[in-house]
Amino acid sequence: MSLTREEMAEIVARDIPDGSYVNLGIGQPTMVASYLRPGSGVVLHTENGMLNMGPVATGDDIDPDLTNAGKQPVTELPGASYFHHADSFAMMRGGHLDVCIMGAFQVSAKGDLANWSTGAPDAIPAVGGAMDLAIGAKQVFVMMSLFAKDGKPKLVPACTYPLTGKACVSRVYTDVATFAVTPDGVRVVETFGTTAEELAARLDVSLI
Amino acid sequence: MSLTREEMAEIVARDIPDGSYVNLGIGQPTMVASYLRPGSGVVLHTENGMLNMGPVATGDDIDPDLTNAGKQPVTELPGASYFHHADSFAMMRGGHLDVCIMGAFQVSAKGDLANWSTGAPDAIPAVGGAMDLAIGAKQVFVMMSLFAKDGKPKLVPACTYPLTGKACVSRVYTDVATFAVTPDGVRVVETFGTTAEELAARLDVSLI
Amino acid sequence: MAALEAVEAVQDGDTVLVGGFGMAGMPVELIDALIEHGASNLTIVSNNAGNGDTGLAALLAAGRVRKVICSFPRQSDSWVFDGLYRAGKIDLELVPQGNLAERMRAAGAGIGAFYSPTAVGTPLASGKEVRVIDGREYLLEYPIRGDVALIKAHKSDRMGNLVYRKTARNFGPVMATAAAVTIAQVSSIVDSLDPEAVVTPAIYVNRLVVA
Amino acid sequence: MAALEAVEAVQDGDTVLVGGFGMAGMPVELIDALIEHGASNLTIVSNNAGNGDTGLAALLAAGRVRKVICSFPRQSDSWVFDGLYRAGKIDLELVPQGNLAERMRAAGAGIGAFYSPTAVGTPLASGKEVRVIDGREYLLEYPIRGDVALIKAHKSDRMGNLVYRKTARNFGPVMATAAAVTIAQVSSIVDSLDPEAVVTPAIYVNRLVVA
């Protein structure tokens, strides 16, 4: 059985070392927060200027001055701190975050990431902090389905979509397998409802 | 009569526009603070990380955590703010200070400043914030005696001492005259106990 | 000072830095005053390019903006920008969010240019100088300066020292350093602030508007 | 954590960033521990090069430092440094104070290098790349990274968020970002700090010593 999005989020959460400073990208990566073990000491960074971000705010806790990078209202945990955008991205670009988790359109065998533009000629381009995040964290984890709706693999020999960052992804969490991007190639860490052999047959990327 | 150091400080203070943000260099420029008109709204910056610095601290007001750039204990005025060194020098380098007042060994006709090293071969070099201050403020005022103890002029066609900054001085306040350094040359603004003609005879710099 | 009087600092053709990340920290009253003021042919530097029909979107809709420098113009409710862009009526310089902040910081800090690792190997590297430093590639990035910055803070004292509220701080402190004239919209002006907790020192603030 | 245990992070040959401007913000207890620890062949980055016979001066006197990177080594009471320097027993890299701070900031902020207008046309420009940007000359400056930073703050919370006191803040916040391991000496560890007033977020602090 392939994984649900919730199960993927749980597996990612399990792989985040205790005490890590982590940035969760907009969309699916946000779900990882729900599966962090209480007491893990994981601290969430949001690039709009905060450390120790808490869960999404509801009801009376909603404060328009306290949002995450997806502009959703969030809450503050004890030990929080606020800082401006230049300081926030300095924190990121300077390699101080342990893990950043992002979605992707494609990841290449060398760890190139494409997640900001499909390159469609009539699209309005928008990048936000994706390129800064991609090259800033010590490790970049990608969460995505392994195959697009049309069946094409999203783990590819080389990205055909415009890049977000070069050689920046270290792990790829998908619904059917988890991959580690290593200097020696792409390694299958774990499979879900399939086998490494079956995956190898469907991918153009050599697996080790 | 040539001016005393106190009189020089008073003249410099008079030329600082109300509401200016000002950095007073170590030594003689520090004396300017005593002559700022109460209510002038002049705000003093100290490069070790403070705006709205007050007078030198005495007695019980001495706090080892509150010093000026000369490491003297000072006080805090209402409206003060503290910031770290990178922010303090960004403020300076970014051109946000209106006036910086410094001493000098030499100033050239083009406004080059030499005030950090006599170039003596056995001297231990030390620069501090002088080079950052020289190029950072909107205007740099120099306070110095016009002639060295050996009688040599310190306002020169070109500095023979190592430079602190190029073409950065706008005014030179001395014991016998005040000069403005302009794109057209050095202009005598005011003389004290001498005349522009007498000064012209003693200087190698053309005066306009 | 009244908002309309404050924004008279903006002239036709100016580059205006506008704070905010979404609505948090957005100086809505100053933008409304700018629309009323009527300055045109503006370049707007802001993280987004307007939401819905108010604020920045209304300024765009009024035809006052010739260029937007931002990181994320496309949002679910950015129909005003989208329409102008598709009609070829507005220019866009797309800048990664961190480079946007750092380029304004450089402007405020007197840095001539800097090498950033962000966007290397991407389409946004196009035309930029590449330099390898210690084996890593970087792009040369230049400062972004504003003629005027419009920002929103929480409180100020009478001198203009500012504190912000939570993530509404975002671009305000950086933009305040990067513009020739900074106009801050604040909720209130108080007698004093803790000097240790001031985020934007008064030297960076030229005009205060309570709104 | 005990100071001696904390400074075991320092290894022979390391670059150590040491906070303080004169005595304000000087992490005296950490320096004393470093002397006791015995690490040698160090490069010290600090604004000054020691005063009197204690602190940094004692570290130098113990022969543990091969190089000092600073802006102002020569002071009325810097006889230890003066003697070593004149005897050719210590190297000196003299860096203008603002470039010193900005180069450490660049290290912490992931900036590969930057163009600074400071020191153009002076002897300290020697060997540096010059670039003209918008008609003004700049020098190319590279980051200064530390293996370890020793800083002094006022208070921390249990996570390691820091606040400072007055001008003792000076180099601490910048050095904390620029070192692989940051050790902060604080007067006390408190239950909570105002999130709006935190100066150094805990992400930059690895070890806390109450002294």
Coordinates of N, CA and C in Angstrom, one line a residue, chain A residues 46-50 63-71 76 82-87 89-90 93 116-117 122-132 135-136 162-166, chain C residues 21-22 24 47-48 71-75 81-82 85-86 92 94-99 101-102 105 116-124 136-137 165-171 173-174:
Chain A
T46 N 9.8 30.1 10.9 CA 9.1 30.5 9.8 C 9.8 31.8 9.2
E47 N 10.0 31.7 7.9 CA 10.9 32.7 7.3 C 10.4 34.1 7.3
N48 N 9.1 34.3 7.6 CA 8.7 35.7 7.8 C 9.0 36.2 9.2
G49 N 9.9 35.5 9.9 CA 10.5 36.2 11.1 C 10.3 35.7 12.5
M50 N 10.3 34.3 12.6 CA 10.0 33.8 14.0 C 10.7 32.4 14.2
D63 N -4.5 36.0 15.4 CA -3.9 37.4 15.5 C -3.4 37.7 14.1
P64 N -3.9 38.7 13.5 CA -3.4 39.0 12.1 C -1.9 39.4 12.0
D65 N -1.3 39.7 13.2 CA 0.1 40.0 13.2 C 1.0 38.8 13.4
L66 N 0.4 37.6 13.5 CA 1.1 36.4 13.8 C 0.7 35.3 12.8
T67 N 1.5 35.3 11.7 CA 1.2 34.3 10.6 C 2.5 33.5 10.3
N68 N 2.2 32.4 9.6 CA 3.3 31.6 9.0 C 3.6 32.1 7.6
A69 N 4.6 31.4 6.9 CA 5.0 31.8 5.6 C 3.9 31.6 4.6
G70 N 2.9 30.8 4.9 CA 1.7 30.6 4.1 C 0.6 31.6 4.4
K71 N 0.9 32.5 5.3 CA 0.0 33.6 5.7 C -1.2 33.1 6.5
E76 N 2.3 31.1 19.2 CA 3.7 31.3 19.6 C 3.9 30.3 20.8
Y82 N 11.2 36.9 17.7 CA 10.9 37.5 16.4 C 12.1 38.3 15.9
F83 N 12.2 38.3 14.6 CA 13.3 39.1 13.9 C 12.8 39.5 12.5
H84 N 13.5 40.4 12.0 CA 13.1 41.0 10.7 C 13.5 40.1 9.5
H85 N 13.1 40.4 8.3 CA 13.3 39.5 7.2 C 14.8 39.3 6.8
A86 N 15.6 40.4 6.9 CA 17.0 40.2 6.6 C 17.7 39.3 7.6
D87 N 17.3 39.4 8.8 CA 17.9 38.5 9.9 C 17.3 37.1 9.7
F89 N 16.4 35.6 6.9 CA 17.0 34.9 5.7 C 18.5 34.8 5.9
A90 N 19.1 35.6 6.7 CA 20.5 35.4 7.1 C 20.7 34.1 7.9
R93 N 20.2 31.4 5.1 CA 21.3 31.4 4.1 C 22.6 31.0 4.8
W116 N 9.3 25.7 -8.1 CA 8.7 27.0 -8.1 C 8.0 27.4 -9.4
S117 N 8.3 26.7 -10.5 CA 7.7 27.1 -11.7 C 7.6 25.9 -12.7
D122 N 2.7 31.2 -20.2 CA 1.8 32.2 -19.8 C 1.7 32.4 -18.2
A123 N 2.5 31.6 -17.5 CA 2.4 31.6 -16.0 C 3.0 32.9 -15.5
I124 N 2.4 33.4 -14.4 CA 3.0 34.5 -13.7 C 4.0 34.0 -12.7
P125 N 5.3 34.3 -12.9 CA 6.3 33.7 -12.0 C 6.2 34.2 -10.6
A126 N 6.5 33.3 -9.6 CA 6.5 33.7 -8.2 C 7.4 32.7 -7.5
V127 N 8.3 33.2 -6.7 CA 9.3 32.3 -6.1 C 9.3 32.4 -4.6
G128 N 8.9 33.5 -4.0 CA 8.9 33.6 -2.5 C 10.3 33.3 -2.0
G129 N 10.3 32.5 -0.9 CA 11.6 32.1 -0.2 C 12.1 30.8 -0.7
A130 N 11.5 30.2 -1.7 CA 11.9 28.8 -2.1 C 13.4 28.7 -2.4
M131 N 13.9 29.6 -3.2 CA 15.3 29.5 -3.6 C 16.3 29.7 -2.4
D132 N 15.9 30.6 -1.5 CA 16.7 30.8 -0.3 C 16.7 29.6 0.6
I135 N 18.8 26.4 -0.7 CA 20.3 26.4 -0.6 C 20.8 26.7 0.9
G136 N 19.8 27.0 1.8 CA 20.2 27.5 3.1 C 20.3 26.4 4.2
P162 N 12.1 24.5 -14.5 CA 13.2 25.4 -14.1 C 13.6 25.1 -12.6
L163 N 14.9 25.2 -12.4 CA 15.4 24.9 -11.1 C 15.1 25.9 -10.0
T164 N 15.0 25.4 -8.8 CA 14.9 26.2 -7.6 C 16.3 26.3 -6.9
G165 N 17.0 25.2 -6.9 CA 18.4 25.1 -6.4 C 19.1 23.9 -6.9
K166 N 20.4 24.0 -7.0 CA 21.2 22.9 -7.5 C 21.8 22.1 -6.4
Chain C
F21 N 4.0 41.5 4.8 CA 4.0 40.2 4.3 C 2.6 39.7 4.3
G22 N 1.9 39.7 3.1 CA 0.5 39.6 3.2 C 0.0 40.9 3.9
A24 N 0.0 41.3 7.2 CA 0.8 41.6 8.4 C 1.9 42.6 8.2
N47 N 7.0 42.5 -0.8 CA 7.1 41.1 -1.0 C 6.1 40.6 -1.9
N48 N 4.9 41.1 -1.9 CA 3.8 40.6 -2.7 C 3.3 41.8 -3.6
S71 N 8.9 39.2 -4.5 CA 9.2 37.8 -4.6 C 8.0 36.9 -5.0
F72 N 6.8 37.4 -4.6 CA 5.7 36.5 -4.8 C 4.4 37.3 -5.2
P73 N 4.4 37.6 -6.5 CA 3.2 38.4 -7.0 C 2.0 37.6 -7.2
R74 N 2.1 36.3 -7.4 CA 1.0 35.4 -7.8 C 0.4 34.8 -6.5
Q75 N -0.9 35.3 -6.2 CA -1.6 34.7 -5.1 C -3.0 34.4 -5.5
F81 N -2.9 42.6 -10.1 CA -1.6 42.5 -10.7 C -1.7 41.5 -11.9
D82 N -2.3 40.4 -11.7 CA -2.3 39.4 -12.8 C -2.9 40.0 -14.1
Y85 N -0.3 42.5 -15.5 CA 0.9 41.8 -16.0 C 0.6 41.1 -17.4
R86 N -0.5 40.5 -17.4 CA -0.9 39.8 -18.7 C -1.2 40.7 -19.8
L92 N 7.7 43.5 -14.1 CA 8.0 42.7 -12.9 C 9.5 42.3 -12.8
L94 N 11.4 39.8 -10.5 CA 11.1 38.8 -9.5 C 12.5 38.5 -8.8
V95 N 12.4 38.7 -7.5 CA 13.6 38.6 -6.6 C 13.3 37.6 -5.5
P96 N 14.2 36.5 -5.3 CA 14.0 35.6 -4.2 C 13.9 36.4 -2.9
Q97 N 13.0 36.0 -2.0 CA 12.6 36.7 -0.8 C 13.8 37.2 0.0
G98 N 14.8 36.2 0.2 CA 15.9 36.6 1.0 C 16.9 37.5 0.3
N99 N 17.0 37.4 -1.0 CA 17.8 38.4 -1.7 C 17.1 39.8 -1.7
A101 N 15.3 41.0 0.7 CA 15.6 41.6 2.0 C 17.1 42.0 2.1
E102 N 18.0 41.2 1.6 CA 19.4 41.4 1.8 C 19.8 42.6 0.9
R105 N 18.9 45.6 2.7 CA 19.8 45.8 3.8 C 21.1 46.4 3.3
S116 N 25.6 36.3 -3.2 CA 24.6 35.5 -2.6 C 24.6 34.1 -3.3
P117 N 24.4 33.0 -2.4 CA 24.3 31.7 -3.0 C 22.9 31.4 -3.6
T118 N 22.0 32.3 -3.2 CA 20.6 32.0 -3.6 C 20.4 32.2 -5.1
A119 N 19.7 31.3 -5.7 CA 19.3 31.3 -7.2 C 20.4 30.9 -8.1
V120 N 21.5 30.5 -7.6 CA 22.5 29.9 -8.5 C 22.0 28.8 -9.3
G121 N 22.2 28.8 -10.6 CA 21.8 27.7 -11.5 C 20.3 27.7 -11.9
T122 N 19.6 28.8 -11.5 CA 18.2 28.9 -11.8 C 17.9 30.0 -12.8
P123 N 16.7 30.1 -13.4 CA 16.5 31.1 -14.4 C 16.7 32.5 -13.8
L124 N 16.6 32.7 -12.5 CA 16.7 34.0 -11.9 C 18.2 34.4 -11.8
R136 N 32.3 27.3 -3.9 CA 30.9 27.4 -4.0 C 30.5 28.6 -4.9
E137 N 29.5 28.4 -5.7 CA 29.1 29.4 -6.7 C 28.2 30.5 -6.0
R165 N 5.1 44.3 16.1 CA 4.3 43.3 16.8 C 4.5 42.0 16.0
K166 N 5.1 41.0 16.7 CA 5.1 39.6 16.2 C 5.7 39.6 14.7
T167 N 5.1 38.7 13.9 CA 5.6 38.6 12.5 C 5.2 39.8 11.6
A168 N 4.5 40.8 12.2 CA 4.3 42.0 11.4 C 5.6 42.8 11.3
R169 N 6.6 42.4 12.0 CA 7.9 43.1 11.9 C 8.4 43.0 10.5
N170 N 8.4 41.8 10.0 CA 8.9 41.4 8.6 C 9.9 42.4 7.9
F171 N 9.4 43.1 6.9 CA 10.3 43.9 6.1 C 10.5 45.3 6.7
P173 N 11.8 46.9 9.4 CA 13.1 47.4 9.9 C 14.2 47.5 8.7
V174 N 14.1 46.6 7.8 CA 15.1 46.7 6.7 C 14.7 47.9 5.7

